[in-house]
Amino acid sequence: MTPKPRALSDSARRRLLRRHDALPQTIQRRTKRLWNAKLPVLQCAVAAAVAWFIANDLIGHVSPFFAPIAAIISLGLSLQQRLRRSLELVGGVTLGIGVGDLLISAIGTGPWQLGLVVAIAMSVALLADRGPLVPMQAASSAVLVATLLPPGSTGGWTRMLDALIGGLVGVVIAAIIPNSPARRPRKDAAKVLDTMRRVVASIAAGLTDRDISSLEWALETARATQPDLDQLSADLAGGLEITKVSPMFWSSRPRMDKLQAIADPLDNAVRNVRVMSRRAVASNQNGERIDADLVREIGRLAESFKILRDVVLAEPGAQPDQAEAARVLRSAARRANKLPMHDDMADSDSLNEVMIYGQLRSTIVDLLQVAGLSRTSAVAQMHDVPKKFPGVS
């Protein structure tokens, strides 16, 4: 008699459903990661082929493996600091080959000689540069000299020339097959702004409904934005470098300067929203009721984040622009100045309420700077608060 299959428990069924739902998301994430890296992959492939062709076919080096390796390392999958990586690569190879060739010629080859050469090459490299690439390249080049090349041969200098060829090819390929310098920073900034839009909307909903889950979600989500802000900084550095090495994008420098200018105030706005969400959670836990007008303005702050997101993604000359975003934010500043608690704040029984109001004001100031105002002009939009209450600007 065939035993009947055991019925799945509710917990086992939920685990299976989660796995079923997670599989398409995992595939989608990995496919998106590959798609986002398509241009760096193409650049590395072309650079490796060109570097090998120059070193092997044009110059006549035998097995010039260092040339394509140097080209790939100088490009990498990251768009930032490619010029620095190329210089570090060539410098590290030069140090490693020079130190290795001199020492091996004097002390011969063997295990202890290899260890000594690596230690000295890395030490010299660390004295010359604090970056991680130079010591690693110096060590690997010294190992090459100590193990593969006979003492006194010219192979070490050939490898150094190969590394120079590869590094230069990497820079040239980055210039003639460039990635749009503003594309990634725009998407990064838009992602952060959209996340903050959802966060402030969740804070307002949580305070209105006294829903701790909405407030905790807002706090957790706001705290999780740091990697996105770090990515924005990295992509801005890479984009600025592209505008320096690629003639095709010299005209993009003013746009990159504008994106660079919003990075710090956007970071500050995120930090202020984090504090706001933490105070909102504390007020809920203490059973405090936050002023309804203040909560309403927090919810309307989502409109400001949305229009700034649209500004960042808009093409030059398209709407909305920074002037439209500034108009929306000036309205937000006027409403914040007219809140009843602006004048009665010092009499508030809730420190959390006062701090939430302070973070609302600070966030508006930061977003006005994202919209193109100077800090002085942005601060001037906010009326002074009662001097007898410390902690709110």
mmCIF file of N, CA, C and O in Angstrom, residues 289-370:
data_model
loop_
_atom_site.group_PDB
_atom_site.id
_atom_site.type_symbol
_atom_site.label_atom_id
_atom_site.label_comp_id
_atom_site.label_asym_id
_atom_site.label_seq_id
_atom_site.Cartn_x
_atom_site.Cartn_y
_atom_site.Cartn_z
ATOM 1 N N ARG A 289 1.160 62.216 20.749
ATOM 2 C CA ARG A 289 0.413 62.614 19.560
ATOM 3 C C ARG A 289 1.105 63.828 18.941
ATOM 4 O O ARG A 289 1.223 64.870 19.570
ATOM 5 N N ILE A 290 1.569 63.663 17.692
ATOM 6 C CA ILE A 290 2.268 64.741 16.996
ATOM 7 C C ILE A 290 1.240 65.654 16.329
ATOM 8 O O ILE A 290 0.217 65.198 15.817
ATOM 9 N N ASP A 291 1.531 66.963 16.340
ATOM 10 C CA ASP A 291 0.634 67.959 15.764
ATOM 11 C C ASP A 291 0.203 67.552 14.358
ATOM 12 O O ASP A 291 1.044 67.220 13.507
ATOM 13 N N ALA A 292 -1.079 67.600 14.075
ATOM 14 C CA ALA A 292 -1.621 67.132 12.799
ATOM 15 C C ALA A 292 -1.108 67.958 11.626
ATOM 16 O O ALA A 292 -0.845 67.421 10.539
ATOM 17 N N ASP A 293 -0.973 69.269 11.822
ATOM 18 C CA ASP A 293 -0.455 70.112 10.742
ATOM 19 C C ASP A 293 0.992 69.757 10.402
ATOM 20 O O ASP A 293 1.397 69.765 9.231
ATOM 21 N N LEU A 294 1.772 69.457 11.415
ATOM 22 C CA LEU A 294 3.154 69.050 11.196
ATOM 23 C C LEU A 294 3.209 67.734 10.426
ATOM 24 O O LEU A 294 3.992 67.588 9.466
ATOM 25 N N VAL A 295 2.373 66.785 10.814
ATOM 26 C CA VAL A 295 2.330 65.495 10.119
ATOM 27 C C VAL A 295 1.937 65.700 8.662
ATOM 28 O O VAL A 295 2.485 65.068 7.749
ATOM 29 N N ARG A 296 0.985 66.589 8.421
ATOM 30 C CA ARG A 296 0.540 66.858 7.053
ATOM 31 C C ARG A 296 1.689 67.401 6.201
ATOM 32 O O ARG A 296 1.859 67.017 5.042
ATOM 33 N N GLU A 297 2.498 68.265 6.794
ATOM 34 C CA GLU A 297 3.616 68.824 6.034
ATOM 35 C C GLU A 297 4.693 67.776 5.761
ATOM 36 O O GLU A 297 5.360 67.821 4.729
ATOM 37 N N ILE A 298 4.868 66.845 6.683
ATOM 38 C CA ILE A 298 5.808 65.743 6.429
ATOM 39 C C ILE A 298 5.328 64.933 5.228
ATOM 40 O O ILE A 298 6.115 64.573 4.338
ATOM 41 N N GLY A 299 4.021 64.653 5.184
ATOM 42 C CA GLY A 299 3.475 63.918 4.050
ATOM 43 C C GLY A 299 3.638 64.681 2.748
ATOM 44 O O GLY A 299 3.962 64.090 1.708
ATOM 45 N N ARG A 300 3.454 66.000 2.786
ATOM 46 C CA ARG A 300 3.583 66.802 1.571
ATOM 47 C C ARG A 300 5.032 66.938 1.127
ATOM 48 O O ARG A 300 5.308 67.304 -0.030
ATOM 49 N N LEU A 301 5.957 66.636 2.047
ATOM 50 C CA LEU A 301 7.361 66.666 1.666
ATOM 51 C C LEU A 301 7.664 65.627 0.579
ATOM 52 O O LEU A 301 8.634 65.758 -0.178
ATOM 53 N N ALA A 302 6.827 64.590 0.510
ATOM 54 C CA ALA A 302 7.001 63.585 -0.541
ATOM 55 C C ALA A 302 6.917 64.220 -1.926
ATOM 56 O O ALA A 302 7.604 63.789 -2.865
ATOM 57 N N GLU A 303 6.086 65.244 -2.067
ATOM 58 C CA GLU A 303 5.976 65.949 -3.349
ATOM 59 C C GLU A 303 7.305 66.588 -3.733
ATOM 60 O O GLU A 303 7.704 66.588 -4.907
ATOM 61 N N SER A 304 8.010 67.132 -2.745
ATOM 62 C CA SER A 304 9.300 67.760 -3.020
ATOM 63 C C SER A 304 10.319 66.733 -3.483
ATOM 64 O O SER A 304 11.084 66.974 -4.433
ATOM 65 N N PHE A 305 10.355 65.590 -2.806
ATOM 66 C CA PHE A 305 11.285 64.540 -3.229
ATOM 67 C C PHE A 305 10.951 64.046 -4.632
ATOM 68 O O PHE A 305 11.843 63.765 -5.431
ATOM 69 N N LYS A 306 9.667 63.948 -4.942
ATOM 70 C CA LYS A 306 9.264 63.457 -6.260
ATOM 71 C C LYS A 306 9.676 64.411 -7.363
ATOM 72 O O LYS A 306 10.226 63.986 -8.396
ATOM 73 N N ILE A 307 9.427 65.704 -7.174
ATOM 74 C CA ILE A 307 9.767 66.631 -8.250
ATOM 75 C C ILE A 307 11.281 66.730 -8.428
ATOM 76 O O ILE A 307 11.777 66.864 -9.560
ATOM 77 N N LEU A 308 12.038 66.609 -7.338
ATOM 78 C CA LEU A 308 13.498 66.610 -7.471
ATOM 79 C C LEU A 308 13.975 65.364 -8.200
ATOM 80 O O LEU A 308 14.932 65.418 -8.988
ATOM 81 N N ARG A 309 13.324 64.240 -7.934
ATOM 82 C CA ARG A 309 13.650 63.021 -8.689
ATOM 83 C C ARG A 309 13.413 63.240 -10.176
ATOM 84 O O ARG A 309 14.240 62.867 -11.020
ATOM 85 N N ASP A 310 12.287 63.848 -10.520
ATOM 86 C CA ASP A 310 11.969 64.095 -11.925
ATOM 87 C C ASP A 310 12.953 65.086 -12.542
ATOM 88 O O ASP A 310 13.308 64.971 -13.725
ATOM 89 N N VAL A 311 13.405 66.067 -11.765
ATOM 90 C CA VAL A 311 14.388 67.035 -12.253
ATOM 91 C C VAL A 311 15.698 66.329 -12.585
ATOM 92 O O VAL A 311 16.315 66.576 -13.629
ATOM 93 N N VAL A 312 16.135 65.443 -11.706
ATOM 94 C CA VAL A 312 17.401 64.744 -11.911
ATOM 95 C C VAL A 312 17.347 63.882 -13.174
ATOM 96 O O VAL A 312 18.326 63.786 -13.930
ATOM 97 N N LEU A 313 16.210 63.270 -13.432
ATOM 98 C CA LEU A 313 16.088 62.371 -14.580
ATOM 99 C C LEU A 313 15.782 63.114 -15.879
ATOM 100 O O LEU A 313 15.937 62.545 -16.966
ATOM 101 N N ALA A 314 15.333 64.370 -15.793
ATOM 102 C CA ALA A 314 14.957 65.117 -16.994
ATOM 103 C C ALA A 314 16.192 65.466 -17.822
ATOM 104 O O ALA A 314 17.276 65.716 -17.289
ATOM 105 N N GLU A 315 16.015 65.459 -19.135
ATOM 106 C CA GLU A 315 17.091 65.865 -20.023
ATOM 107 C C GLU A 315 17.262 67.386 -19.948
ATOM 108 O O GLU A 315 16.330 68.105 -19.571
ATOM 109 N N PRO A 316 18.446 67.899 -20.301
ATOM 110 C CA PRO A 316 18.665 69.355 -20.262
ATOM 111 C C PRO A 316 17.615 70.102 -21.077
ATOM 112 O O PRO A 316 17.335 69.751 -22.216
ATOM 113 N N GLY A 317 17.033 71.115 -20.484
ATOM 114 C CA GLY A 317 16.016 71.911 -21.145
ATOM 115 C C GLY A 317 14.607 71.388 -20.980
ATOM 116 O O GLY A 317 13.639 72.079 -21.338
ATOM 117 N N ALA A 318 14.458 70.168 -20.449
ATOM 118 C CA ALA A 318 13.127 69.580 -20.263
ATOM 119 C C ALA A 318 12.571 69.986 -18.907
ATOM 120 O O ALA A 318 13.280 70.494 -18.032
ATOM 121 N N GLN A 319 11.277 69.751 -18.745
ATOM 122 C CA GLN A 319 10.590 70.040 -17.488
ATOM 123 C C GLN A 319 10.326 68.736 -16.741
ATOM 124 O O GLN A 319 10.144 67.692 -17.355
ATOM 125 N N PRO A 320 10.292 68.771 -15.395
ATOM 126 C CA PRO A 320 10.537 69.958 -14.556
ATOM 127 C C PRO A 320 12.024 70.267 -14.458
ATOM 128 O O PRO A 320 12.869 69.387 -14.626
ATOM 129 N N ASP A 321 12.326 71.511 -14.173
ATOM 130 C CA ASP A 321 13.710 71.915 -13.984
ATOM 131 C C ASP A 321 13.907 72.369 -12.540
ATOM 132 O O ASP A 321 12.986 72.314 -11.724
ATOM 133 N N GLN A 322 15.116 72.812 -12.228
ATOM 134 C CA GLN A 322 15.413 73.195 -10.853
ATOM 135 C C GLN A 322 14.561 74.377 -10.399
ATOM 136 O O GLN A 322 14.208 74.465 -9.217
ATOM 137 N N ALA A 323 14.225 75.275 -11.323
ATOM 138 C CA ALA A 323 13.401 76.428 -10.949
ATOM 139 C C ALA A 323 12.018 75.986 -10.484
ATOM 140 O O ALA A 323 11.473 76.528 -9.509
ATOM 141 N N GLU A 324 11.437 74.993 -11.171
ATOM 142 C CA GLU A 324 10.129 74.478 -10.759
ATOM 143 C C GLU A 324 10.231 73.791 -9.404
ATOM 144 O O GLU A 324 9.360 73.950 -8.539
ATOM 145 N N ALA A 325 11.297 73.012 -9.192
ATOM 146 C CA ALA A 325 11.486 72.349 -7.899
ATOM 147 C C ALA A 325 11.667 73.387 -6.791
ATOM 148 O O ALA A 325 11.133 73.222 -5.674
ATOM 149 N N ALA A 326 12.417 74.455 -7.072
ATOM 150 C CA ALA A 326 12.616 75.503 -6.071
ATOM 151 C C ALA A 326 11.294 76.165 -5.706
ATOM 152 O O ALA A 326 11.063 76.528 -4.539
ATOM 153 N N ARG A 327 10.408 76.335 -6.703
ATOM 154 C CA ARG A 327 9.092 76.934 -6.424
ATOM 155 C C ARG A 327 8.300 76.055 -5.461
ATOM 156 O O ARG A 327 7.699 76.550 -4.488
ATOM 157 N N VAL A 328 8.304 74.754 -5.692
ATOM 158 C CA VAL A 328 7.583 73.827 -4.813
ATOM 159 C C VAL A 328 8.171 73.863 -3.406
ATOM 160 O O VAL A 328 7.436 73.871 -2.405
ATOM 161 N N LEU A 329 9.484 73.925 -3.314
ATOM 162 C CA LEU A 329 10.133 73.899 -2.006
ATOM 163 C C LEU A 329 9.974 75.218 -1.267
ATOM 164 O O LEU A 329 9.894 75.237 -0.035
ATOM 165 N N ARG A 330 9.926 76.322 -1.980
ATOM 166 C CA ARG A 330 9.651 77.595 -1.311
ATOM 167 C C ARG A 330 8.247 77.590 -0.697
ATOM 168 O O ARG A 330 8.040 78.129 0.406
ATOM 169 N N SER A 331 7.307 76.959 -1.399
ATOM 170 C CA SER A 331 5.952 76.823 -0.835
ATOM 171 C C SER A 331 5.989 75.967 0.424
ATOM 172 O O SER A 331 5.311 76.271 1.416
ATOM 173 N N ALA A 332 6.789 74.896 0.395
ATOM 174 C CA ALA A 332 6.922 74.049 1.583
ATOM 175 C C ALA A 332 7.523 74.835 2.740
ATOM 176 O O ALA A 332 7.113 74.675 3.900
ATOM 177 N N ALA A 333 8.504 75.683 2.437
ATOM 178 C CA ALA A 333 9.119 76.496 3.492
ATOM 179 C C ALA A 333 8.107 77.480 4.085
ATOM 180 O O ALA A 333 8.055 77.661 5.309
ATOM 181 N N ARG A 334 7.286 78.101 3.235
ATOM 182 C CA ARG A 334 6.277 79.046 3.746
ATOM 183 C C ARG A 334 5.273 78.333 4.642
ATOM 184 O O ARG A 334 4.877 78.858 5.699
ATOM 185 N N ARG A 335 4.860 77.151 4.244
ATOM 186 C CA ARG A 335 3.897 76.413 5.070
ATOM 187 C C ARG A 335 4.534 76.003 6.403
ATOM 188 O O ARG A 335 3.884 76.053 7.445
ATOM 189 N N ALA A 336 5.796 75.607 6.359
ATOM 190 C CA ALA A 336 6.478 75.228 7.599
ATOM 191 C C ALA A 336 6.592 76.425 8.531
ATOM 192 O O ALA A 336 6.461 76.302 9.758
ATOM 193 N N ASN A 337 6.829 77.604 7.965
ATOM 194 C CA ASN A 337 6.924 78.817 8.789
ATOM 195 C C ASN A 337 5.593 79.193 9.439
ATOM 196 O O ASN A 337 5.566 79.854 10.472
ATOM 197 N N LYS A 338 4.488 78.768 8.810
ATOM 198 C CA LYS A 338 3.163 79.133 9.320
ATOM 199 C C LYS A 338 2.563 78.077 10.246
ATOM 200 O O LYS A 338 1.443 78.245 10.731
ATOM 201 N N LEU A 339 3.309 76.987 10.460
ATOM 202 C CA LEU A 339 2.778 75.960 11.362
ATOM 203 C C LEU A 339 2.511 76.563 12.736
ATOM 204 O O LEU A 339 3.322 77.353 13.238
ATOM 205 N N PRO A 340 1.397 76.182 13.374
ATOM 206 C CA PRO A 340 1.086 76.728 14.710
ATOM 207 C C PRO A 340 2.203 76.498 15.713
ATOM 208 O O PRO A 340 2.458 77.349 16.573
ATOM 209 N N MET A 341 2.868 75.366 15.585
ATOM 210 C CA MET A 341 3.897 75.066 16.579
ATOM 211 C C MET A 341 5.153 75.907 16.372
ATOM 212 O O MET A 341 6.045 75.908 17.207
ATOM 213 N N HIS A 342 5.248 76.650 15.275
ATOM 214 C CA HIS A 342 6.428 77.494 15.089
ATOM 215 C C HIS A 342 6.573 78.492 16.231
ATOM 216 O O HIS A 342 7.662 78.751 16.743
ATOM 217 N N ASP A 343 5.459 79.067 16.646
ATOM 218 C CA ASP A 343 5.505 80.056 17.726
ATOM 219 C C ASP A 343 5.333 79.427 19.102
ATOM 220 O O ASP A 343 5.794 79.975 20.102
ATOM 221 N N ASP A 344 4.639 78.279 19.150
ATOM 222 C CA ASP A 344 4.357 77.643 20.438
ATOM 223 C C ASP A 344 5.336 76.524 20.759
ATOM 224 O O ASP A 344 5.141 75.801 21.728
ATOM 225 N N MET A 345 6.370 76.379 19.958
ATOM 226 C CA MET A 345 7.246 75.230 20.086
ATOM 227 C C MET A 345 7.910 75.153 21.456
ATOM 228 O O MET A 345 8.067 74.079 22.025
ATOM 229 N N ALA A 346 8.300 76.282 21.975
ATOM 230 C CA ALA A 346 9.006 76.256 23.254
ATOM 231 C C ALA A 346 8.128 75.767 24.386
ATOM 232 O O ALA A 346 8.632 75.374 25.437
ATOM 233 N N ASP A 347 6.826 75.795 24.168
ATOM 234 C CA ASP A 347 5.899 75.318 25.198
ATOM 235 C C ASP A 347 5.492 73.866 24.982
ATOM 236 O O ASP A 347 4.668 73.342 25.709
ATOM 237 N N SER A 348 6.058 73.231 23.957
ATOM 238 C CA SER A 348 5.682 71.849 23.664
ATOM 239 C C SER A 348 6.160 70.925 24.768
ATOM 240 O O SER A 348 7.257 71.078 25.314
ATOM 241 N N ASP A 349 5.319 69.949 25.073
ATOM 242 C CA ASP A 349 5.687 68.949 26.081
ATOM 243 C C ASP A 349 6.483 67.802 25.472
ATOM 244 O O ASP A 349 6.973 66.943 26.193
ATOM 245 N N SER A 350 6.578 67.747 24.141
ATOM 246 C CA SER A 350 7.209 66.623 23.467
ATOM 247 C C SER A 350 8.499 67.061 22.787
ATOM 248 O O SER A 350 8.480 67.826 21.821
ATOM 249 N N LEU A 351 9.623 66.572 23.296
ATOM 250 C CA LEU A 351 10.897 66.832 22.627
ATOM 251 C C LEU A 351 10.914 66.187 21.252
ATOM 252 O O LEU A 351 11.474 66.751 20.303
ATOM 253 N N ASN A 352 10.283 65.014 21.120
ATOM 254 C CA ASN A 352 10.248 64.341 19.823
ATOM 255 C C ASN A 352 9.533 65.201 18.785
ATOM 256 O O ASN A 352 9.971 65.307 17.639
ATOM 257 N N GLU A 353 8.430 65.834 19.178
ATOM 258 C CA GLU A 353 7.692 66.684 18.250
ATOM 259 C C GLU A 353 8.551 67.860 17.809
ATOM 260 O O GLU A 353 8.599 68.207 16.619
ATOM 261 N N VAL A 354 9.259 68.465 18.757
ATOM 262 C CA VAL A 354 10.122 69.591 18.434
ATOM 263 C C VAL A 354 11.234 69.165 17.481
ATOM 264 O O VAL A 354 11.549 69.860 16.502
ATOM 265 N N MET A 355 11.823 68.003 17.739
ATOM 266 C CA MET A 355 12.907 67.525 16.891
ATOM 267 C C MET A 355 12.401 67.163 15.498
ATOM 268 O O MET A 355 13.091 67.393 14.498
ATOM 269 N N ILE A 356 11.210 66.595 15.421
ATOM 270 C CA ILE A 356 10.637 66.278 14.106
ATOM 271 C C ILE A 356 10.438 67.557 13.304
ATOM 272 O O ILE A 356 10.737 67.623 12.108
ATOM 273 N N TYR A 357 9.941 68.606 13.977
ATOM 274 C CA TYR A 357 9.769 69.890 13.311
ATOM 275 C C TYR A 357 11.121 70.439 12.850
ATOM 276 O O TYR A 357 11.265 70.962 11.732
ATOM 277 N N GLY A 358 12.120 70.322 13.691
ATOM 278 C CA GLY A 358 13.453 70.787 13.322
ATOM 279 C C GLY A 358 14.006 70.044 12.116
ATOM 280 O O GLY A 358 14.625 70.643 11.226
ATOM 281 N N GLN A 359 13.787 68.735 12.067
ATOM 282 C CA GLN A 359 14.272 67.956 10.922
ATOM 283 C C GLN A 359 13.506 68.295 9.650
ATOM 284 O O GLN A 359 14.068 68.264 8.550
ATOM 285 N N LEU A 360 12.218 68.614 9.783
ATOM 286 C CA LEU A 360 11.450 69.054 8.618
ATOM 287 C C LEU A 360 12.072 70.324 8.043
ATOM 288 O O LEU A 360 12.289 70.437 6.833
ATOM 289 N N ARG A 361 12.360 71.293 8.909
ATOM 290 C CA ARG A 361 12.978 72.550 8.468
ATOM 291 C C ARG A 361 14.334 72.286 7.807
ATOM 292 O O ARG A 361 14.618 72.809 6.720
ATOM 293 N N SER A 362 15.152 71.478 8.450
ATOM 294 C CA SER A 362 16.492 71.211 7.905
ATOM 295 C C SER A 362 16.417 70.480 6.571
ATOM 296 O O SER A 362 17.213 70.751 5.663
ATOM 297 N N THR A 363 15.477 69.556 6.455
ATOM 298 C CA THR A 363 15.329 68.824 5.201
ATOM 299 C C THR A 363 14.912 69.760 4.069
ATOM 300 O O THR A 363 15.416 69.655 2.940
ATOM 301 N N ILE A 364 14.014 70.690 4.356
ATOM 302 C CA ILE A 364 13.592 71.654 3.337
ATOM 303 C C ILE A 364 14.782 72.502 2.886
ATOM 304 O O ILE A 364 14.970 72.756 1.690
ATOM 305 N N VAL A 365 15.609 72.937 3.833
ATOM 306 C CA VAL A 365 16.797 73.714 3.490
ATOM 307 C C VAL A 365 17.729 72.904 2.584
ATOM 308 O O VAL A 365 18.243 73.403 1.575
ATOM 309 N N ASP A 366 17.949 71.640 2.935
ATOM 310 C CA ASP A 366 18.819 70.785 2.124
ATOM 311 C C ASP A 366 18.244 70.593 0.719
ATOM 312 O O ASP A 366 18.975 70.650 -0.280
ATOM 313 N N LEU A 367 16.946 70.361 0.625
ATOM 314 C CA LEU A 367 16.334 70.129 -0.683
ATOM 315 C C LEU A 367 16.315 71.402 -1.529
ATOM 316 O O LEU A 367 16.385 71.331 -2.766
ATOM 317 N N LEU A 368 16.204 72.557 -0.893
ATOM 318 C CA LEU A 368 16.324 73.803 -1.645
ATOM 319 C C LEU A 368 17.706 73.912 -2.297
ATOM 320 O O LEU A 368 17.840 74.428 -3.424
ATOM 321 N N GLN A 369 18.724 73.421 -1.616
ATOM 322 C CA GLN A 369 20.063 73.411 -2.218
ATOM 323 C C GLN A 369 20.147 72.408 -3.356
ATOM 324 O O GLN A 369 20.809 72.662 -4.376
ATOM 325 N N VAL A 370 19.475 71.257 -3.206
ATOM 326 C CA VAL A 370 19.407 70.309 -4.321
ATOM 327 C C VAL A 370 18.722 70.959 -5.522
ATOM 328 O O VAL A 370 19.052 70.691 -6.681
#
